[in-house]
Tab-separated table of C-alpha atoms and ligand atoms in Angstrom:
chain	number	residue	atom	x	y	z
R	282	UNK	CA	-24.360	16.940	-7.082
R	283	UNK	CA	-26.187	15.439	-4.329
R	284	UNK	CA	-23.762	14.210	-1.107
R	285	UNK	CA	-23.557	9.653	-1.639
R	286	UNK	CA	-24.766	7.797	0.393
R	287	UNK	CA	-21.425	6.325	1.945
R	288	UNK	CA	-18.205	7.730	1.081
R	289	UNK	CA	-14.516	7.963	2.025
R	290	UNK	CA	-12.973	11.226	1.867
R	291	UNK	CA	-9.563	11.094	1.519
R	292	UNK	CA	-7.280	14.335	2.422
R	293	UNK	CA	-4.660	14.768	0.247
R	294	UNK	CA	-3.306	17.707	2.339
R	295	UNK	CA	-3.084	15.080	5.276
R	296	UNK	CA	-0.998	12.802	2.829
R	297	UNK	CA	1.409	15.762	1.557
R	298	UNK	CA	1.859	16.789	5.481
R	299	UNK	CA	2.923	13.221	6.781
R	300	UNK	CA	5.172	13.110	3.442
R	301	UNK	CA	7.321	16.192	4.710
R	302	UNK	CA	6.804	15.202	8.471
R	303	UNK	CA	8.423	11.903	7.775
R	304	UNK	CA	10.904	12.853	5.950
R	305	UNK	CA	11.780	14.842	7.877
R	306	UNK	CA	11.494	11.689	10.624
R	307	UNK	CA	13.605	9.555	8.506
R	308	UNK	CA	16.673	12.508	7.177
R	309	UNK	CA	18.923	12.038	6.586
R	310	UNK	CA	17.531	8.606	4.871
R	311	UNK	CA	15.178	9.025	1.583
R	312	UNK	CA	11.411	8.302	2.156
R	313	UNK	CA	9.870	5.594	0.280
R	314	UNK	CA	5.679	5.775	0.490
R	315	UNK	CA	4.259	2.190	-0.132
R	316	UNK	CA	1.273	3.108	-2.267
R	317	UNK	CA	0.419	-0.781	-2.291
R	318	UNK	CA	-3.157	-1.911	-2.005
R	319	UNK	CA	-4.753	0.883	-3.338
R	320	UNK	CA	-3.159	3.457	-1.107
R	321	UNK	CA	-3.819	1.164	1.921
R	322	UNK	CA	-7.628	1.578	0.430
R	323	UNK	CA	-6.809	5.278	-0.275
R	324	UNK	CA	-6.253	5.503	-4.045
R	325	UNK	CA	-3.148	4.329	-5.014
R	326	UNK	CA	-2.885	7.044	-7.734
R	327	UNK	CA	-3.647	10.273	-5.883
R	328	UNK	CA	-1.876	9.008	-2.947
R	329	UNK	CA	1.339	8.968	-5.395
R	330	UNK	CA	1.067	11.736	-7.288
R	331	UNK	CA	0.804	13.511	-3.780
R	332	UNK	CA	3.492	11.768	-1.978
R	333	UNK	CA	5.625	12.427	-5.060
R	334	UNK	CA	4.520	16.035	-5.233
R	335	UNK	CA	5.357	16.486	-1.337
R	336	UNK	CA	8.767	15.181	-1.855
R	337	UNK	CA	8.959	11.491	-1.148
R	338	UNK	CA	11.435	10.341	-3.429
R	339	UNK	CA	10.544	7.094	-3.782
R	340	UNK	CA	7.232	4.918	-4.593
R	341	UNK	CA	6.924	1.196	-3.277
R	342	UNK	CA	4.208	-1.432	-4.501
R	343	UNK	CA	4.256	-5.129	-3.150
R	344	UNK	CA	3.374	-6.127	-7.054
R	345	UNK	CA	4.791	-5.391	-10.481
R	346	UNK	CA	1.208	-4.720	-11.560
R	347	UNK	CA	1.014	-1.994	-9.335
R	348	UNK	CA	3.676	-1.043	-10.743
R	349	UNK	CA	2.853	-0.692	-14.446
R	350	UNK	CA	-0.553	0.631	-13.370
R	351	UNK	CA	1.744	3.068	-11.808
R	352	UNK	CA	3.753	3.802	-14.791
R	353	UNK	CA	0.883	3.830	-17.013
R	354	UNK	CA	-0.803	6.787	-14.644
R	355	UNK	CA	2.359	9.003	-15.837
R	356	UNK	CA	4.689	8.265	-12.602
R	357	UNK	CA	8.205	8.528	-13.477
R	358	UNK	CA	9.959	8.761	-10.168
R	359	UNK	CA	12.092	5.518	-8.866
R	360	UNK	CA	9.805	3.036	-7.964
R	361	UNK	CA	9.934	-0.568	-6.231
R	362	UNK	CA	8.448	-4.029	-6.477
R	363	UNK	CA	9.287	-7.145	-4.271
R	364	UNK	CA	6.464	-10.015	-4.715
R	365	UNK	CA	5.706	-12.089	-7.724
R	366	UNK	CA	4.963	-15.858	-8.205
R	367	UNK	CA	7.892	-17.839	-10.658
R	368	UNK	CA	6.313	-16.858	-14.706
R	369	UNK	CA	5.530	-13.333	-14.264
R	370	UNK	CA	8.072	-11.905	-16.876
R	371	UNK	CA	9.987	-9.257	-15.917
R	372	UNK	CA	10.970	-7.779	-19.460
R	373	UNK	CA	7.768	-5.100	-19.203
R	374	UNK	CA	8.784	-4.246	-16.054
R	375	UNK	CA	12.320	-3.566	-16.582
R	376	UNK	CA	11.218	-1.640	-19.818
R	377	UNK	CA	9.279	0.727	-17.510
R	378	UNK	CA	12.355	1.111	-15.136
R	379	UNK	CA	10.681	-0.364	-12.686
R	380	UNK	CA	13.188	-1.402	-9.866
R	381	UNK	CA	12.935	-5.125	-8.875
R	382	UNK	CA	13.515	-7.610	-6.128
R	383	UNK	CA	15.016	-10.784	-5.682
R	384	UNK	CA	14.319	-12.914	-3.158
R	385	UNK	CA	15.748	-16.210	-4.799
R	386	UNK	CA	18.559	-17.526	-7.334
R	387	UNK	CA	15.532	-18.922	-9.224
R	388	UNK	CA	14.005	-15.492	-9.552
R	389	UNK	CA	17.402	-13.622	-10.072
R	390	UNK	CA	17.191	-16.134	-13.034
R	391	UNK	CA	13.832	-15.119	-14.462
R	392	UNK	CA	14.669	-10.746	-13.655
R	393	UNK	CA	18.090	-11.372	-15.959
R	394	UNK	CA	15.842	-13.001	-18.348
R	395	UNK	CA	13.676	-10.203	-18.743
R	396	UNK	CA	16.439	-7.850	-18.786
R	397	UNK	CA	18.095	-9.899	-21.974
R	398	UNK	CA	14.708	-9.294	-24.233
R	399	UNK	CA	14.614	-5.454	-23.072
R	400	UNK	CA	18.432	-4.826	-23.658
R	401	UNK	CA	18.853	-2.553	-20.765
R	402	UNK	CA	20.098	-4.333	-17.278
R	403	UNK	CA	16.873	-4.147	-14.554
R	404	UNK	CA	17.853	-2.421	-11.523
R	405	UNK	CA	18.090	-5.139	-8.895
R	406	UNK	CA	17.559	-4.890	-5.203
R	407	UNK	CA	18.647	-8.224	-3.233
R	408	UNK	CA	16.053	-9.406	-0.019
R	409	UNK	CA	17.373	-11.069	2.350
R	410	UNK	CA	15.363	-13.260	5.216
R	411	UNK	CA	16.468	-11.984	8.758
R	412	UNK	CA	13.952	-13.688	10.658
R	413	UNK	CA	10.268	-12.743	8.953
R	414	UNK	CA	10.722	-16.045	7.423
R	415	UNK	CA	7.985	-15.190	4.892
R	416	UNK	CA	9.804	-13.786	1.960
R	417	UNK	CA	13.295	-12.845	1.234
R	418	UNK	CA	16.600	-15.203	0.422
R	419	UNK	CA	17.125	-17.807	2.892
R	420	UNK	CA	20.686	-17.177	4.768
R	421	UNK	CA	21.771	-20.312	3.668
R	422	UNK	CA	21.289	-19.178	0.220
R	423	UNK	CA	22.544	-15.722	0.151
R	424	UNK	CA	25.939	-16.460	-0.737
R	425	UNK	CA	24.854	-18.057	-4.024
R	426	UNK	CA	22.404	-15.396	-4.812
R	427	UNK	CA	24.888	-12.370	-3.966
R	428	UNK	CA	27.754	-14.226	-6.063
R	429	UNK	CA	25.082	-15.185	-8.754
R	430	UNK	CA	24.381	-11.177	-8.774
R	431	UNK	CA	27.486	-9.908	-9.283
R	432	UNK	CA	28.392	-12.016	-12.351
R	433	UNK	CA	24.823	-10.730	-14.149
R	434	UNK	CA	26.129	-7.268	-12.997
R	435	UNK	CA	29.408	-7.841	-14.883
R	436	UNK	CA	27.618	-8.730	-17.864
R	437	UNK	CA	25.507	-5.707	-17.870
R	438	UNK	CA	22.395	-7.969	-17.275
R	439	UNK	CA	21.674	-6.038	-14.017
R	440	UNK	CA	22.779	-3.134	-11.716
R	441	UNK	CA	22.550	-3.766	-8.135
R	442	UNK	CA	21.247	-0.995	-6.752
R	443	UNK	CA	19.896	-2.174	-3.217
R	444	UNK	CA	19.845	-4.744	-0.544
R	445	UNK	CA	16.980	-5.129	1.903
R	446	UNK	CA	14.909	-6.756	4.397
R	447	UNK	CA	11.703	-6.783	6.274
R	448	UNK	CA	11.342	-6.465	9.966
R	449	UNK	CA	8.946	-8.864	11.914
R	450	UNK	CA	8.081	-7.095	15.489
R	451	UNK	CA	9.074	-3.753	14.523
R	452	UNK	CA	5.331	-2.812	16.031
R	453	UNK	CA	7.077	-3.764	19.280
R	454	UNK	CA	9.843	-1.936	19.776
R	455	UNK	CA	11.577	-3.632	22.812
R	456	UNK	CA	10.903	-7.379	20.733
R	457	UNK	CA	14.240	-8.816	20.988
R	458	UNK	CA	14.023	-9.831	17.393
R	459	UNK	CA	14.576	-6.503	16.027
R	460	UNK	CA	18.209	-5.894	17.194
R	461	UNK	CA	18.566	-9.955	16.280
R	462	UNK	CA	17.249	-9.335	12.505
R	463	UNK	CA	19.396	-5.865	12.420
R	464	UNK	CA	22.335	-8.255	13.229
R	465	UNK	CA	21.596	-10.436	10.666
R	466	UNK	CA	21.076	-8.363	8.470
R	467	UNK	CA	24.467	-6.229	8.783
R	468	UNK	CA	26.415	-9.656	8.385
R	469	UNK	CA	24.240	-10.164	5.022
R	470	UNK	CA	25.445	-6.519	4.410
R	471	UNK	CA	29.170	-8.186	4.643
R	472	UNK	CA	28.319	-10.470	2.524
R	473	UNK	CA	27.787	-8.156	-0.467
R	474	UNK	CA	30.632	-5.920	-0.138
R	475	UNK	CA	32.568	-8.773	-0.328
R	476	UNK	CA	31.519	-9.895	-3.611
R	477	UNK	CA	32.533	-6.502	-4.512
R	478	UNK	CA	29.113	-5.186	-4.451
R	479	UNK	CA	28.562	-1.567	-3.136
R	480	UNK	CA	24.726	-0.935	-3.546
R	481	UNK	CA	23.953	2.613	-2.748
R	482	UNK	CA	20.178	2.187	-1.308
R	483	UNK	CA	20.119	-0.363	1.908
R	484	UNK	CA	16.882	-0.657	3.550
R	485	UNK	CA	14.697	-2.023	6.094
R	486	UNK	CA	12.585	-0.104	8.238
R	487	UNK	CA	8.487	0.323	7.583
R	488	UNK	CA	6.631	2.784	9.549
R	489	UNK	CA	6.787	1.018	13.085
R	490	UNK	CA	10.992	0.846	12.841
R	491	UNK	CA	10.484	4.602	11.652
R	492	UNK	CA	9.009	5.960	14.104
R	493	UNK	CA	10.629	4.278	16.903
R	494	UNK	CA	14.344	2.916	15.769
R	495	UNK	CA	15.992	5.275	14.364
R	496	UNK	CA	18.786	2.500	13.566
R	497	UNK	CA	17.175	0.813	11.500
R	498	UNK	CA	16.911	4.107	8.607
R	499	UNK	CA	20.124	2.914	6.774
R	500	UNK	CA	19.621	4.535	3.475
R	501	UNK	CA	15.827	4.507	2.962
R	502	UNK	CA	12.836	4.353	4.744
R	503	UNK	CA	9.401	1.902	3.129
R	504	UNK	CA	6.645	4.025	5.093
R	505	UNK	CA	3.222	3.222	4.380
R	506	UNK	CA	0.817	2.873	7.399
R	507	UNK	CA	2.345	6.173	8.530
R	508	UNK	CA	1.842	7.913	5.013
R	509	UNK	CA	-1.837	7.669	5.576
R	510	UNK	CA	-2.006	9.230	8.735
R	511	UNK	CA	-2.588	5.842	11.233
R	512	UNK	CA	-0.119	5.251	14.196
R	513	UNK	CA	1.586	1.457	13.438
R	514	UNK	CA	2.468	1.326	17.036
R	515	UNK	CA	-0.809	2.265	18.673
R	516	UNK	CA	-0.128	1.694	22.229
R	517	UNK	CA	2.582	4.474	22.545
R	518	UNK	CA	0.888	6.625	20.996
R	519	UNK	CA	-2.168	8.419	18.196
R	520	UNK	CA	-0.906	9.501	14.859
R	521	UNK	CA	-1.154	12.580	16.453
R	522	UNK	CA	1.712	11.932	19.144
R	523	UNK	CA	3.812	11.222	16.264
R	524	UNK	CA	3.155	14.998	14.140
R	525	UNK	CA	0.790	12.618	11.535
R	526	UNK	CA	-2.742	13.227	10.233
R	527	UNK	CA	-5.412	10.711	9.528
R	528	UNK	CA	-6.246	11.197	5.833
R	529	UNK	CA	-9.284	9.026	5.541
R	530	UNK	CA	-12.735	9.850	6.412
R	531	UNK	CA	-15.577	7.109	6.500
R	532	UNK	CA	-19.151	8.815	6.906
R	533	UNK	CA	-22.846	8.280	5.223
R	534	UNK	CA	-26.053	9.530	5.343
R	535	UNK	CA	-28.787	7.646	7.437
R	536	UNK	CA	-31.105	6.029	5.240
R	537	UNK	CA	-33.909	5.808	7.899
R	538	UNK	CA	-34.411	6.520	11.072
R	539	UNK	CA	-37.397	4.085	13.534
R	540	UNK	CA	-38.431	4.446	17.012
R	541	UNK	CA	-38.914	0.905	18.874
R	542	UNK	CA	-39.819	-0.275	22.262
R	543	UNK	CA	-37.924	-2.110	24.709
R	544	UNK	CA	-37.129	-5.825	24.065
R	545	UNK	CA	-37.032	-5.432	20.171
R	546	UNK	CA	-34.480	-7.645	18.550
R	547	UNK	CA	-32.053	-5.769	16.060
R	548	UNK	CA	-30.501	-7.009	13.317
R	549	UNK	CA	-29.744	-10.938	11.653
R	550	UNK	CA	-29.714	-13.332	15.266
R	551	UNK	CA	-30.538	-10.757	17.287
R	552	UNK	CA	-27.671	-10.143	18.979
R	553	UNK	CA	-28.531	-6.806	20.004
R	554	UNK	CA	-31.979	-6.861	22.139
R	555	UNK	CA	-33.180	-2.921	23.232
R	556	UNK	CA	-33.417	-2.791	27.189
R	557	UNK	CA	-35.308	0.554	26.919
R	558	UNK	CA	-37.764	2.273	23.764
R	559	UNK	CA	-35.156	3.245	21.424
R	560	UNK	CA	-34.615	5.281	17.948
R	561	UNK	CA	-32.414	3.434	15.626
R	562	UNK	CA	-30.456	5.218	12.885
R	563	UNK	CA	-29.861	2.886	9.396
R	564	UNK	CA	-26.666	3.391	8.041
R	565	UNK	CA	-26.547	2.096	4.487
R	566	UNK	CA	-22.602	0.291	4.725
R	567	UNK	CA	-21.999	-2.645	5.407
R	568	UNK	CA	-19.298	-5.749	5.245
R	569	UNK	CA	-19.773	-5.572	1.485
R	570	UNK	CA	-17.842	-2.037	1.655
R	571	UNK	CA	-15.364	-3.901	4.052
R	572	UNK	CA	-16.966	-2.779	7.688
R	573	UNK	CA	-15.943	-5.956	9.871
R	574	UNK	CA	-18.994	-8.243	10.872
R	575	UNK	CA	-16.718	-8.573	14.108
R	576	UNK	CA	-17.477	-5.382	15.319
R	577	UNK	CA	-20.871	-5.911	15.535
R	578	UNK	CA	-22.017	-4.449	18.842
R	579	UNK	CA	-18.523	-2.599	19.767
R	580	UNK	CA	-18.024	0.037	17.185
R	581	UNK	CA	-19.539	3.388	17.875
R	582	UNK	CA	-20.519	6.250	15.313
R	583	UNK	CA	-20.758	9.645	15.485
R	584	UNK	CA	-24.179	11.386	14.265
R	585	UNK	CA	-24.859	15.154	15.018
R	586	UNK	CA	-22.076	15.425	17.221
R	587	UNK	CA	-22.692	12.913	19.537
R	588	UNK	CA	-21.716	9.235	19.877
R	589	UNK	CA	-23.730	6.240	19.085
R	590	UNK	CA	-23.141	2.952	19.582
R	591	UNK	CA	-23.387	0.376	16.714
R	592	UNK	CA	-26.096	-2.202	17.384
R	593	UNK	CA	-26.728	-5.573	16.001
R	594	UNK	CA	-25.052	-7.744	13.588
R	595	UNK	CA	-23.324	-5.698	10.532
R	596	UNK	CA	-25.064	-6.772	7.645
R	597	UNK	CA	-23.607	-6.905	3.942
R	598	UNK	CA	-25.211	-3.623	2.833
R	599	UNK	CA	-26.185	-1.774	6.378
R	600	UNK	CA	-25.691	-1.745	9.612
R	601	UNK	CA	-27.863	-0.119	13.005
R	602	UNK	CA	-26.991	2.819	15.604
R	603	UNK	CA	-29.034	3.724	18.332
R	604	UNK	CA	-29.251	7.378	18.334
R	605	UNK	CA	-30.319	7.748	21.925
R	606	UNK	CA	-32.250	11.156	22.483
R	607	UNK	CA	-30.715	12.629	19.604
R	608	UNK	CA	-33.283	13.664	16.979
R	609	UNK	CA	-31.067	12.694	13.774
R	610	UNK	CA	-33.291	12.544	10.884
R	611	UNK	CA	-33.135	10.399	7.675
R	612	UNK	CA	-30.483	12.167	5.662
R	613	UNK	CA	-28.501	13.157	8.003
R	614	UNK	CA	-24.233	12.533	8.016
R	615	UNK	CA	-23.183	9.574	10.098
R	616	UNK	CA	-19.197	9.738	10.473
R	617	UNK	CA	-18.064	6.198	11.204
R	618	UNK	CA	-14.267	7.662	11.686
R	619	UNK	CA	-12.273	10.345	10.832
R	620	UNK	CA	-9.143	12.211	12.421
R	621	UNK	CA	-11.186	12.302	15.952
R	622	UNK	CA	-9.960	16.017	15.980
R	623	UNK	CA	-13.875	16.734	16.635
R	624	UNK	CA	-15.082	13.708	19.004
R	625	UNK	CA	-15.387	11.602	15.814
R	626	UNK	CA	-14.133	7.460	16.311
R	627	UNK	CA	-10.713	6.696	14.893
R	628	UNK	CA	-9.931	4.054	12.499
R	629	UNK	CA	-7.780	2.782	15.357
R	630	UNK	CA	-11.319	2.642	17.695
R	631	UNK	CA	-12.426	0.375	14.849
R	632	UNK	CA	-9.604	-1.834	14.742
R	633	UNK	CA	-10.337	-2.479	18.456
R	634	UNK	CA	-13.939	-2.905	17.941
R	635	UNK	CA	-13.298	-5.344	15.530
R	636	UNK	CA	-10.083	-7.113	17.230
R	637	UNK	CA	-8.237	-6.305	14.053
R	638	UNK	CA	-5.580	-4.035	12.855
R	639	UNK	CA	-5.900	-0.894	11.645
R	640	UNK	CA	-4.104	-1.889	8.695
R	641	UNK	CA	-6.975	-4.033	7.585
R	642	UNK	CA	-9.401	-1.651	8.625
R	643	UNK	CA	-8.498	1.102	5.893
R	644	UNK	CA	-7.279	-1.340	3.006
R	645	UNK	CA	-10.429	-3.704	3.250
R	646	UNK	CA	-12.494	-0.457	2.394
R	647	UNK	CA	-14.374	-0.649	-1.341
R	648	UNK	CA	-17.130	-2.067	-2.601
R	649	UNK	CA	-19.450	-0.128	-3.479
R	650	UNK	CA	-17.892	3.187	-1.387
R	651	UNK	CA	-17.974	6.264	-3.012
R	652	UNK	CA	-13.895	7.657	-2.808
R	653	UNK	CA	-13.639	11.075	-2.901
R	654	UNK	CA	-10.381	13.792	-2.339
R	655	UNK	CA	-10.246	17.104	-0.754
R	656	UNK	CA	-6.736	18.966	-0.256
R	657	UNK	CA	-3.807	18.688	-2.743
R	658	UNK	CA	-3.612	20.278	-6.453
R	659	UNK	CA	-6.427	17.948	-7.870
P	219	LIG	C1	3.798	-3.068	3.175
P	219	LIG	C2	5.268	-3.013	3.307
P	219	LIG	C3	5.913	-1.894	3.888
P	219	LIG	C4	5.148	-0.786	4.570
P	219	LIG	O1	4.769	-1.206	5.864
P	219	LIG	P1	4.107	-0.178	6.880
P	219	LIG	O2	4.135	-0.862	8.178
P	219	LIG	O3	2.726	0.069	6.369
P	219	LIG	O4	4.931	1.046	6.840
P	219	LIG	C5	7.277	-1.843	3.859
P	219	LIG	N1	8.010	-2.847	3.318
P	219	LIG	C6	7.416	-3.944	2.804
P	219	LIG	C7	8.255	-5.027	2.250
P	219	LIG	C8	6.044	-4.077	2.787
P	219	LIG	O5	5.481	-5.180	2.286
């Protein structure tokens, strides 16, 4: 089969390795891999059956139709959802065993609900606010929703298996609001056992608090960023510094290839001008497969070894390199990141191209990219 033209090879040996190394990070807490988002643009599927397969013993989606799509792929293993707007009926998620979050009194309401058509109680894990203020119970209302817990768990409407919350600056690990949220939430933690509840699975670190506050491990780690390979907290250090593995590979083959002269214009405004004769490489990707428009004229590539810079305005479908002397032909592989274990640009380098994060840079991938896997029992 002939090689696509853009595609994003995903290693699922990579994945499998940064399973192990971060459990063995996060010991002797359980490892949860967030497999939202399409595997943070990976695949959500093959990223789980690998995590899974690797040892992490949990799965966590932001929504319960990640979820089911899990559940309908085959997945068994324990498995998390926290975000849903009031409606979504929770009895098909309970039925799949399917653990679920409440963040409100309201939606406590709607989980017990579900649980009444399915018969069996939905395993429950309670979210507390400690600062994000984004999701999570409000303080002020976490009395009501612990107490309002515990009397469903008496009537066998729900088990209360977990209580957790979401850190806001764990990216910066000195941020005074991390030991301030960890505070708050211990005293939520009070709260519980005091309405007699004893939930076995606390949590609330994600890859940042991880890596870097060891504190913060409680039970059970929520690791996603990490899973794939990328470094959360960039400016200590490259996945690398941290054991990890970049999984994803972006590269495509140069559709053409044009020598101009000096003072050419390049690409939609012209935002690029060529101070010298140049040969510019095509490379057929563009914001439609989710490369920013705002790293037009910062991101580099790497063709035949050797660095190019990007040049011009990205386009929906393509986007220019000027290949310098090189003598790249038509055809010929363009990697626009990888590892960087061979000289190749990061993810990460295209984050700071694009003065984004390199959260957004992986997840925002699709389109019309070609996914492929290497690695892993496939
Ligand atoms: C996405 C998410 C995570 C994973 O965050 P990373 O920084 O990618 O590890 C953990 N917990 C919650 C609630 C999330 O939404």
């Amino acid at each position: 089969m002939s090689r696509p033209d853009a595609e994003a090879v995903v290693d699922l040996d990579a994945i499998a390795h940064n399973t192990a190394r971060l459990q063995q990070i996060a010991t002797p807490a359980a490892l949860m891999v967030v497999v939202k988002a399409d595997g943070y643009g990976h695949g959500m599927l093959a990223v789980a059956r690998t995590a899974r397969a690797a040892g992490a013993d949990w799965l966590g989606v932001a929504l319960p139709d990640e979820a089911l799509a899990l559940r309908a792929a085959g997945d068994t293993g324990p498995l998390l959802c926290w975000l849903a707007a009031p409606g979504r009926g929770y009895a098909p998620v309970v039925d799949a065993g399917i653990d679920v979050t409440a963040s409100s009194p309201v939606q406590l309401d709607e989980i017990a609900a579900g649980a009444a058509d399915t018969g069996r109680p939905a395993r429950l894990h309670l979210k507390i606010d400690t600062g994000l203020s984004r999701n999570g119970c409000p303080p002020r209302q976490w009395p009501q929703l612990v107490e309002a817990a515990a009397q469903l768990q008496r009537a066998g409407r729900v088990e209360v298996v977990g209580v957790w919350s979401h850190l806001a600056c764990a990216d910066e690990p000195d941020h005074p609001a991390n030991d301030a949220q960890e505070d708050a939430f211990d005293r939520a933690l009070d709260a519980v056992r005091a309405a007699g509840l004893h939930p076995p699975l606390v949590h609330l670190a994600n890859s940042p608090a991880t890596l870097t506050r060891p504190s913060s491990h409680r039970d059970l780690v929520r690791v996603g960023l990490a899973a794939y390979g990328l470094s959360p907290v960039p400016g200590i250090g490259p996945p690398q510094h941290f054991g990890l593995r970049p999984a994803l590979t972006l590269r495509a083959r140069l559709a053409a290839v044009r020598q101009v002269p000096a003072g050419v214009g390049v690409s939609y405004g012209h935002t690029h001008v060529t101070s010298r004769p140049a040969r510019l490489g095509l490379v057929p990707v563009g914001y439609g497969e989710g490369i920013a428009v705002t790293a037009s004229n910062a991101a580099q590539v790497q063709v035949d070894g050797r660095r190019c810079p990007q040049v011009g305005r990205v386009c929906m479908d393509q986007f220019v390199v000027d290949l310098g002397a090189g003598a790249a032909e038509p055809g010929d592989e363009v990697v626009l990141f990888g590892p960087g274990d061979h000289g190749e640009p990061t993810a990460q380098d295209w984050a700071t191209a694009g003065g984004t994060i390199v959260y957004e840079v992986v997840t925002r991938l699709g389109g019309r990219l070609h996914r492929s896997y290497v690695g892993g029992d496939r």
